[in-house]
Amino acid sequence: EADLHEFQLTPQGTALVTAYDPILCNLSSVGGPVYGAVTDGVVQQIDVKTGLVMYEWTSLDHVGLSESYEHASNSSAGSPFDFFHINSINLDPDGGLLISARNTWTVYDVAGSSGQIVWRLGGRQSSFKAGPGTRTAWQHDPRELPDGSISMFDNGASPTVAPQSRGIVLRLDASSGTVTLVSQFVHTPPLIADSQGNTEALANGDWFLGWGQVPDFSELS
């Protein structure tokens, strides 16, 4: 079943949706129970006219359980280990997918045809060396901008690992393997959004931020 995180129509007449699929799993390798369960994060591309699934990508096929910042010790067969927690999909201009996983603190660039991960941004196995101010945690809503940079809502919680939530724009340099902070948008006084949130570029050059679980919205120049 599809879940609440993403529903995006594409120019091709398809819909991109997220789903959570609990699967029985031996979690002893990551400190969980032998007879446990894990929640697989799933992307489906569905033909709107027919309802048929045209493409499916699953996190367990491509991402190790050890990448997670969640703890498997509190999970069980009845309460699965949510190691990935997919929360957004963005269709890249080249047909690839930009997938955000809250619980690995990572944005994954996925090749549309093969489903293989091209690069990871953030988390335990980032493909890029983090420049000052670029580390994120529990993030939402990464989107590729026209100039190739990435906008994102960096929650920094929950649990809280940063002094405040923020919107950011990051520039990736594939040749040097580095990521740099282009812009940062914060709220005064500081806000901490334990969940949800988005950072949106507006046509007039401003930025619009939804502060997730916190009932605030901001437009910034």
PDB file of C-alpha atoms in Angstrom:
ATOM      1  CA  GLU A   1       0.000   0.000   0.000  1.00  0.00           C
ATOM      2  CA  ALA A   2       1.160   3.524  -0.761  1.00  0.00           C
ATOM      3  CA  ASP A   3       1.875   5.740   2.247  1.00  0.00           C
ATOM      4  CA  LEU A   4       1.545   9.455   2.977  1.00  0.00           C
ATOM      5  CA  HIS A   5       5.044  10.694   2.135  1.00  0.00           C
ATOM      6  CA  GLU A   6       5.084  11.230  -1.628  1.00  0.00           C
ATOM      7  CA  PHE A   7       2.656  11.359  -4.551  1.00  0.00           C
ATOM      8  CA  GLN A   8       4.096  13.081  -7.602  1.00  0.00           C
ATOM      9  CA  LEU A   9       2.681  13.171 -11.126  1.00  0.00           C
ATOM     10  CA  THR A  10       5.208  13.075 -13.968  1.00  0.00           C
ATOM     11  CA  PRO A  11       5.026  14.500 -17.514  1.00  0.00           C
ATOM     12  CA  GLN A  12       4.882  10.913 -18.803  1.00  0.00           C
ATOM     13  CA  GLY A  13       1.442  10.304 -17.279  1.00  0.00           C
ATOM     14  CA  THR A  14       2.765   8.288 -14.364  1.00  0.00           C
ATOM     15  CA  ALA A  15       2.763   8.762 -10.616  1.00  0.00           C
ATOM     16  CA  LEU A  16       5.688   8.306  -8.233  1.00  0.00           C
ATOM     17  CA  VAL A  17       4.625   7.016  -4.820  1.00  0.00           C
ATOM     18  CA  THR A  18       6.328   5.745  -1.684  1.00  0.00           C
ATOM     19  CA  ALA A  19       5.379   2.626   0.245  1.00  0.00           C
ATOM     20  CA  TYR A  20       6.456   0.845   3.427  1.00  0.00           C
ATOM     21  CA  ASP A  21       6.691  -2.940   3.262  1.00  0.00           C
ATOM     22  CA  PRO A  22       7.342  -4.894   6.519  1.00  0.00           C
ATOM     23  CA  ILE A  23       9.386  -8.076   6.001  1.00  0.00           C
ATOM     24  CA  LEU A  24      10.447 -10.793   8.481  1.00  0.00           C
ATOM     25  CA  CYS A  25      14.205 -10.555   8.959  1.00  0.00           C
ATOM     26  CA  ASN A  26      17.083 -11.777  11.112  1.00  0.00           C
ATOM     27  CA  LEU A  27      18.407  -8.528  12.644  1.00  0.00           C
ATOM     28  CA  SER A  28      21.169 -10.004  14.800  1.00  0.00           C
ATOM     29  CA  SER A  29      23.874  -8.438  12.588  1.00  0.00           C
ATOM     30  CA  VAL A  30      22.705  -4.946  13.656  1.00  0.00           C
ATOM     31  CA  GLY A  31      21.877  -5.707  17.292  1.00  0.00           C
ATOM     32  CA  GLY A  32      18.264  -6.713  16.789  1.00  0.00           C
ATOM     33  CA  PRO A  33      16.366  -9.954  17.372  1.00  0.00           C
ATOM     34  CA  VAL A  34      16.972 -13.102  15.336  1.00  0.00           C
ATOM     35  CA  TYR A  35      13.256 -13.349  14.705  1.00  0.00           C
ATOM     36  CA  GLY A  36      12.499  -9.748  13.840  1.00  0.00           C
ATOM     37  CA  ALA A  37      11.188  -7.633  11.012  1.00  0.00           C
ATOM     38  CA  VAL A  38      12.390  -4.699   8.925  1.00  0.00           C
ATOM     39  CA  THR A  39      10.438  -2.081   6.990  1.00  0.00           C
ATOM     40  CA  ASP A  40      11.513  -1.928   3.354  1.00  0.00           C
ATOM     41  CA  GLY A  41      11.295   1.532   1.753  1.00  0.00           C
ATOM     42  CA  VAL A  42       9.719   1.205  -1.691  1.00  0.00           C
ATOM     43  CA  VAL A  43       9.398   3.500  -4.722  1.00  0.00           C
ATOM     44  CA  GLN A  44       6.787   2.688  -7.328  1.00  0.00           C
ATOM     45  CA  GLN A  45       6.107   4.381 -10.643  1.00  0.00           C
ATOM     46  CA  ILE A  46       2.493   3.717 -11.579  1.00  0.00           C
ATOM     47  CA  ASP A  47       0.712   4.283 -14.878  1.00  0.00           C
ATOM     48  CA  VAL A  48      -2.133   6.624 -13.934  1.00  0.00           C
ATOM     49  CA  LYS A  49      -4.452   5.444 -16.721  1.00  0.00           C
ATOM     50  CA  THR A  50      -4.233   1.717 -15.949  1.00  0.00           C
ATOM     51  CA  GLY A  51      -2.963   1.581 -12.361  1.00  0.00           C
ATOM     52  CA  LEU A  52      -0.197  -0.819 -13.391  1.00  0.00           C
ATOM     53  CA  VAL A  53       3.195  -0.674 -11.667  1.00  0.00           C
ATOM     54  CA  MET A  54       5.798   0.151 -14.326  1.00  0.00           C
ATOM     55  CA  TYR A  55       8.874   0.375 -12.103  1.00  0.00           C
ATOM     56  CA  GLU A  56       9.724  -0.575  -8.529  1.00  0.00           C
ATOM     57  CA  TRP A  57      12.794   0.154  -6.397  1.00  0.00           C
ATOM     58  CA  THR A  58      13.297  -1.197  -2.889  1.00  0.00           C
ATOM     59  CA  SER A  59      15.798   0.007  -0.313  1.00  0.00           C
ATOM     60  CA  LEU A  60      16.715  -3.475   0.955  1.00  0.00           C
ATOM     61  CA  ASP A  61      18.043  -4.386  -2.503  1.00  0.00           C
ATOM     62  CA  HIS A  62      20.546  -1.518  -2.457  1.00  0.00           C
ATOM     63  CA  VAL A  63      21.171  -0.201   1.078  1.00  0.00           C
ATOM     64  CA  GLY A  64      22.699  -2.019   4.035  1.00  0.00           C
ATOM     65  CA  LEU A  65      20.935  -2.145   7.404  1.00  0.00           C
ATOM     66  CA  SER A  66      24.125  -0.828   9.011  1.00  0.00           C
ATOM     67  CA  GLU A  67      23.676   2.547   7.251  1.00  0.00           C
ATOM     68  CA  SER A  68      20.776   3.370   9.580  1.00  0.00           C
ATOM     69  CA  TYR A  69      20.928   5.727  12.549  1.00  0.00           C
ATOM     70  CA  GLU A  70      17.907   3.996  14.057  1.00  0.00           C
ATOM     71  CA  HIS A  71      18.457   1.149  16.515  1.00  0.00           C
ATOM     72  CA  ALA A  72      17.230  -2.355  15.751  1.00  0.00           C
ATOM     73  CA  SER A  73      17.356  -3.462  19.396  1.00  0.00           C
ATOM     74  CA  ASN A  74      13.865  -2.102  20.122  1.00  0.00           C
ATOM     75  CA  SER A  75      12.250  -3.771  17.108  1.00  0.00           C
ATOM     76  CA  SER A  76      10.312  -7.026  16.895  1.00  0.00           C
ATOM     77  CA  ALA A  77       8.245  -8.976  14.393  1.00  0.00           C
ATOM     78  CA  GLY A  78       5.270  -6.863  15.444  1.00  0.00           C
ATOM     79  CA  SER A  79       7.204  -3.577  15.492  1.00  0.00           C
ATOM     80  CA  PRO A  80       9.546  -3.638  12.469  1.00  0.00           C
ATOM     81  CA  PHE A  81      12.954  -1.930  12.328  1.00  0.00           C
ATOM     82  CA  ASP A  82      12.386   1.221  10.240  1.00  0.00           C
ATOM     83  CA  PHE A  83      15.973   1.338   8.997  1.00  0.00           C
ATOM     84  CA  PHE A  84      15.391   3.522   5.902  1.00  0.00           C
ATOM     85  CA  HIS A  85      12.199   5.620   6.276  1.00  0.00           C
ATOM     86  CA  ILE A  86      11.812   6.888   2.725  1.00  0.00           C
ATOM     87  CA  ASN A  87      10.199  10.333   2.713  1.00  0.00           C
ATOM     88  CA  SER A  88      10.543  11.909  -0.737  1.00  0.00           C
ATOM     89  CA  ILE A  89      11.219  11.205  -4.412  1.00  0.00           C
ATOM     90  CA  ASN A  90      12.297  13.697  -7.056  1.00  0.00           C
ATOM     91  CA  LEU A  91      12.486  12.908 -10.766  1.00  0.00           C
ATOM     92  CA  ASP A  92      15.806  14.145 -12.159  1.00  0.00           C
ATOM     93  CA  PRO A  93      16.079  15.706 -15.634  1.00  0.00           C
ATOM     94  CA  ASP A  94      18.088  12.669 -16.788  1.00  0.00           C
ATOM     95  CA  GLY A  95      15.358  10.243 -15.713  1.00  0.00           C
ATOM     96  CA  GLY A  96      17.036   9.250 -12.468  1.00  0.00           C
ATOM     97  CA  LEU A  97      15.496   9.468  -9.013  1.00  0.00           C
ATOM     98  CA  LEU A  98      16.575  11.534  -6.016  1.00  0.00           C
ATOM     99  CA  ILE A  99      15.436   9.579  -2.960  1.00  0.00           C
ATOM    100  CA  SER A 100      15.537  10.807   0.632  1.00  0.00           C
ATOM    101  CA  ALA A 101      15.847   8.377   3.540  1.00  0.00           C
ATOM    102  CA  ARG A 102      15.306  10.006   6.908  1.00  0.00           C
ATOM    103  CA  ASN A 103      16.799   7.264   9.065  1.00  0.00           C
ATOM    104  CA  THR A 104      20.053   6.865   7.150  1.00  0.00           C
ATOM    105  CA  TRP A 105      20.495  10.679   6.954  1.00  0.00           C
ATOM    106  CA  THR A 106      21.187  10.137   3.250  1.00  0.00           C
ATOM    107  CA  VAL A 107      20.025  11.373  -0.140  1.00  0.00           C
ATOM    108  CA  TYR A 108      20.449   8.718  -2.844  1.00  0.00           C
ATOM    109  CA  ASP A 109      20.803   9.443  -6.551  1.00  0.00           C
ATOM    110  CA  VAL A 110      19.406   6.358  -8.272  1.00  0.00           C
ATOM    111  CA  ALA A 111      19.841   5.499 -11.963  1.00  0.00           C
ATOM    112  CA  GLY A 112      16.367   5.251 -13.448  1.00  0.00           C
ATOM    113  CA  SER A 113      17.063   2.293 -15.720  1.00  0.00           C
ATOM    114  CA  SER A 114      19.169   0.004 -13.526  1.00  0.00           C
ATOM    115  CA  GLY A 115      18.086   1.140 -10.074  1.00  0.00           C
ATOM    116  CA  GLN A 116      21.732   1.249  -8.972  1.00  0.00           C
ATOM    117  CA  ILE A 117      22.842   3.993  -6.597  1.00  0.00           C
ATOM    118  CA  VAL A 118      24.998   6.535  -8.454  1.00  0.00           C
ATOM    119  CA  TRP A 119      25.972   8.499  -5.339  1.00  0.00           C
ATOM    120  CA  ARG A 120      25.095   9.057  -1.695  1.00  0.00           C
ATOM    121  CA  LEU A 121      24.920  12.490  -0.064  1.00  0.00           C
ATOM    122  CA  GLY A 122      25.271  12.437   3.721  1.00  0.00           C
ATOM    123  CA  GLY A 123      25.074   9.573   6.165  1.00  0.00           C
ATOM    124  CA  ARG A 124      27.627   6.871   6.978  1.00  0.00           C
ATOM    125  CA  GLN A 125      28.764   6.204   3.406  1.00  0.00           C
ATOM    126  CA  SER A 126      28.588   9.581   1.687  1.00  0.00           C
ATOM    127  CA  SER A 127      30.177   9.849  -1.753  1.00  0.00           C
ATOM    128  CA  PHE A 128      31.201  13.434  -0.948  1.00  0.00           C
ATOM    129  CA  LYS A 129      33.537  14.958   1.604  1.00  0.00           C
ATOM    130  CA  ALA A 130      31.420  17.282   3.736  1.00  0.00           C
ATOM    131  CA  GLY A 131      32.374  20.963   3.710  1.00  0.00           C
ATOM    132  CA  PRO A 132      31.538  23.341   6.591  1.00  0.00           C
ATOM    133  CA  GLY A 133      27.837  23.445   7.394  1.00  0.00           C
ATOM    134  CA  THR A 134      26.858  20.657   4.995  1.00  0.00           C
ATOM    135  CA  ARG A 135      26.212  17.781   7.408  1.00  0.00           C
ATOM    136  CA  THR A 136      22.515  16.960   7.764  1.00  0.00           C
ATOM    137  CA  ALA A 137      20.365  14.704   9.956  1.00  0.00           C
ATOM    138  CA  TRP A 138      16.842  13.269   9.574  1.00  0.00           C
ATOM    139  CA  GLN A 139      16.383  15.391   6.394  1.00  0.00           C
ATOM    140  CA  HIS A 140      13.377  15.841   4.090  1.00  0.00           C
ATOM    141  CA  ASP A 141      12.544  17.099   0.600  1.00  0.00           C
ATOM    142  CA  PRO A 142      15.830  17.145  -1.385  1.00  0.00           C
ATOM    143  CA  ARG A 143      15.218  18.605  -4.853  1.00  0.00           C
ATOM    144  CA  GLU A 144      17.615  19.150  -7.742  1.00  0.00           C
ATOM    145  CA  LEU A 145      17.612  22.788  -8.864  1.00  0.00           C
ATOM    146  CA  PRO A 146      18.126  23.969 -12.473  1.00  0.00           C
ATOM    147  CA  ASP A 147      21.829  24.678 -11.824  1.00  0.00           C
ATOM    148  CA  GLY A 148      22.399  21.161 -10.478  1.00  0.00           C
ATOM    149  CA  SER A 149      22.585  22.123  -6.802  1.00  0.00           C
ATOM    150  CA  ILE A 150      20.379  20.412  -4.212  1.00  0.00           C
ATOM    151  CA  SER A 151      17.892  22.123  -1.896  1.00  0.00           C
ATOM    152  CA  MET A 152      16.796  20.326   1.258  1.00  0.00           C
ATOM    153  CA  PHE A 153      15.073  20.685   4.626  1.00  0.00           C
ATOM    154  CA  ASP A 154      17.541  19.660   7.350  1.00  0.00           C
ATOM    155  CA  ASN A 155      15.529  18.726  10.454  1.00  0.00           C
ATOM    156  CA  GLY A 156      18.456  18.037  12.766  1.00  0.00           C
ATOM    157  CA  ALA A 157      15.961  16.014  14.838  1.00  0.00           C
ATOM    158  CA  SER A 158      14.551  13.676  16.198  1.00  0.00           C
ATOM    159  CA  PRO A 159      16.365  12.892  18.420  1.00  0.00           C
ATOM    160  CA  THR A 160      17.868  16.353  18.307  1.00  0.00           C
ATOM    161  CA  VAL A 161      21.447  16.520  17.030  1.00  0.00           C
ATOM    162  CA  ALA A 162      21.493  20.154  15.805  1.00  0.00           C
ATOM    163  CA  PRO A 163      20.651  23.499  17.466  1.00  0.00           C
ATOM    164  CA  GLN A 164      17.875  24.227  14.944  1.00  0.00           C
ATOM    165  CA  SER A 165      16.174  23.024  11.783  1.00  0.00           C
ATOM    166  CA  ARG A 166      17.035  24.832   8.563  1.00  0.00           C
ATOM    167  CA  GLY A 167      16.647  25.004   4.823  1.00  0.00           C
ATOM    168  CA  ILE A 168      19.847  24.605   2.839  1.00  0.00           C
ATOM    169  CA  VAL A 169      21.193  24.591  -0.708  1.00  0.00           C
ATOM    170  CA  LEU A 170      24.217  22.383  -1.417  1.00  0.00           C
ATOM    171  CA  ARG A 171      26.560  22.284  -4.413  1.00  0.00           C
ATOM    172  CA  LEU A 172      28.095  18.933  -5.337  1.00  0.00           C
ATOM    173  CA  ASP A 173      31.432  18.688  -7.125  1.00  0.00           C
ATOM    174  CA  ALA A 174      31.786  15.225  -8.619  1.00  0.00           C
ATOM    175  CA  SER A 175      35.345  15.828  -9.836  1.00  0.00           C
ATOM    176  CA  SER A 176      36.683  16.684  -6.367  1.00  0.00           C
ATOM    177  CA  GLY A 177      34.167  14.591  -4.441  1.00  0.00           C
ATOM    178  CA  THR A 178      33.168  17.521  -2.217  1.00  0.00           C
ATOM    179  CA  VAL A 179      29.950  19.242  -1.166  1.00  0.00           C
ATOM    180  CA  THR A 180      29.729  22.927  -0.189  1.00  0.00           C
ATOM    181  CA  LEU A 181      27.027  25.035   1.468  1.00  0.00           C
ATOM    182  CA  VAL A 182      25.577  27.640  -0.919  1.00  0.00           C
ATOM    183  CA  SER A 183      22.719  29.009   1.198  1.00  0.00           C
ATOM    184  CA  GLN A 184      21.158  28.460   4.612  1.00  0.00           C
ATOM    185  CA  PHE A 185      17.727  29.581   5.808  1.00  0.00           C
ATOM    186  CA  VAL A 186      16.880  29.609   9.507  1.00  0.00           C
ATOM    187  CA  HIS A 187      14.070  30.875  11.708  1.00  0.00           C
ATOM    188  CA  THR A 188      14.385  33.497  14.444  1.00  0.00           C
ATOM    189  CA  PRO A 189      13.870  32.366  17.158  1.00  0.00           C
ATOM    190  CA  PRO A 190      15.257  28.907  16.302  1.00  0.00           C
ATOM    191  CA  LEU A 191      12.780  26.120  15.510  1.00  0.00           C
ATOM    192  CA  ILE A 192      13.239  22.367  15.810  1.00  0.00           C
ATOM    193  CA  ALA A 193      11.029  20.246  13.554  1.00  0.00           C
ATOM    194  CA  ASP A 194      11.022  16.645  14.769  1.00  0.00           C
ATOM    195  CA  SER A 195       9.424  15.503  11.515  1.00  0.00           C
ATOM    196  CA  GLN A 196       8.391  16.649   8.029  1.00  0.00           C
ATOM    197  CA  GLY A 197       9.386  19.987   6.457  1.00  0.00           C
ATOM    198  CA  ASN A 198      10.263  21.360   3.031  1.00  0.00           C
ATOM    199  CA  THR A 199      12.341  24.015   1.267  1.00  0.00           C
ATOM    200  CA  GLU A 200      10.929  25.360  -2.004  1.00  0.00           C
ATOM    201  CA  ALA A 201      12.476  27.739  -4.535  1.00  0.00           C
ATOM    202  CA  LEU A 202       9.909  30.301  -5.722  1.00  0.00           C
ATOM    203  CA  ALA A 203       9.711  31.861  -9.183  1.00  0.00           C
ATOM    204  CA  ASN A 204      10.465  35.344  -7.787  1.00  0.00           C
ATOM    205  CA  GLY A 205      13.799  34.200  -6.347  1.00  0.00           C
ATOM    206  CA  ASP A 206      12.535  33.839  -2.773  1.00  0.00           C
ATOM    207  CA  TRP A 207      12.446  30.645  -0.725  1.00  0.00           C
ATOM    208  CA  PHE A 208       9.405  29.189   1.028  1.00  0.00           C
ATOM    209  CA  LEU A 209       9.890  26.921   4.022  1.00  0.00           C
ATOM    210  CA  GLY A 210       7.351  24.709   5.742  1.00  0.00           C
ATOM    211  CA  TRP A 211       8.687  23.962   9.205  1.00  0.00           C
ATOM    212  CA  GLY A 212       7.272  20.457   9.297  1.00  0.00           C
ATOM    213  CA  GLN A 213       5.736  19.383  12.568  1.00  0.00           C
ATOM    214  CA  VAL A 214       6.087  22.963  13.852  1.00  0.00           C
ATOM    215  CA  PRO A 215       3.042  24.973  12.605  1.00  0.00           C
ATOM    216  CA  ASP A 216       5.070  27.771  10.969  1.00  0.00           C
ATOM    217  CA  PHE A 217       5.711  28.850   7.362  1.00  0.00           C
ATOM    218  CA  SER A 218       8.314  31.333   6.176  1.00  0.00           C
ATOM    219  CA  GLU A 219       9.115  33.141   2.950  1.00  0.00           C
ATOM    220  CA  LEU A 220      12.669  34.467   2.812  1.00  0.00           C
ATOM    221  CA  SER A 221      14.550  36.532   0.269  1.00  0.00           C
TER     222      SER A 221
END
